[in-house]
XYZ file of C-alpha atoms in Angstrom:
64
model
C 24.374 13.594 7.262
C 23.741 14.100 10.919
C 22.270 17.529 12.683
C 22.111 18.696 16.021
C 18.817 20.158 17.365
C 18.387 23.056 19.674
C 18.789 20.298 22.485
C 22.316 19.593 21.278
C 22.052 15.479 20.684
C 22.416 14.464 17.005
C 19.870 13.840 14.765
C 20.625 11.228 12.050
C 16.732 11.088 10.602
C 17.009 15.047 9.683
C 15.957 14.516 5.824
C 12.267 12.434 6.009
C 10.671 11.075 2.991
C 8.371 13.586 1.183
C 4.735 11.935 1.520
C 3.387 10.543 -2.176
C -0.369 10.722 -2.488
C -1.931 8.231 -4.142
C -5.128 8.022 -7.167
C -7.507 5.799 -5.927
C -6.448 3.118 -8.332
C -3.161 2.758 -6.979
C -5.187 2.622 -3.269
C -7.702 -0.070 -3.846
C -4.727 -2.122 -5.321
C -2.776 -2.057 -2.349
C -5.614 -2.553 -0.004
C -6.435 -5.497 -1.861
C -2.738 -6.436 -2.049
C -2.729 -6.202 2.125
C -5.926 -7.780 2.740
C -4.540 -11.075 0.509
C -1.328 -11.231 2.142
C -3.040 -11.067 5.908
C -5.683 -13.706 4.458
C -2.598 -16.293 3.678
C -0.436 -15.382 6.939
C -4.087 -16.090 8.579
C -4.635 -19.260 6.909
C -1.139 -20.151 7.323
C -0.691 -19.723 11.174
C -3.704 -21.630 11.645
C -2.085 -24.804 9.266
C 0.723 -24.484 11.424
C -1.269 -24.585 15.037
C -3.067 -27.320 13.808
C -0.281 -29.456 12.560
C 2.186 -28.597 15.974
C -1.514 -29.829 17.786
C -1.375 -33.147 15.772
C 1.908 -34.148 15.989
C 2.743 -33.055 19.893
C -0.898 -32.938 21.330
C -0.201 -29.242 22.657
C -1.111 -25.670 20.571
C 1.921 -23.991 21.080
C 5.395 -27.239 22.214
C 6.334 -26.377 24.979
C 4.266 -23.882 26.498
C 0.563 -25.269 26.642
């Protein structure tokens, strides 16, 4: 469902998502959750820098 505002263009995003508040259970969880996942992304960047380093010599082929 599209609208137009008072500008005349259409607006496709009229209807936005109701914010959901959430106990502080739910919080800590997905804090927790977050801080994991940017642990292993962390951890696995640096796996990957140091194996393109050992097998071409450079940090990022082709650049450096």
């Amino acid at each position: 469902m599209t609208t137009i505002t008072e500008y005349g263009k259409q607006n496709i995003f009229a209807k936005e998502t109701p914010p959901r508040l959430m106990n502080e259970k739910e919080s800590d969880f997905i804090m927790e959750q977050a801080e994991r996942l940017n642990g292993q992304a962390a951890m696995l960047g640096f796996v990957a820098a140091l194996g393109a380093y050992i097998t071409t010599g450079q940090i990022i082929p082709g650049i450096f």
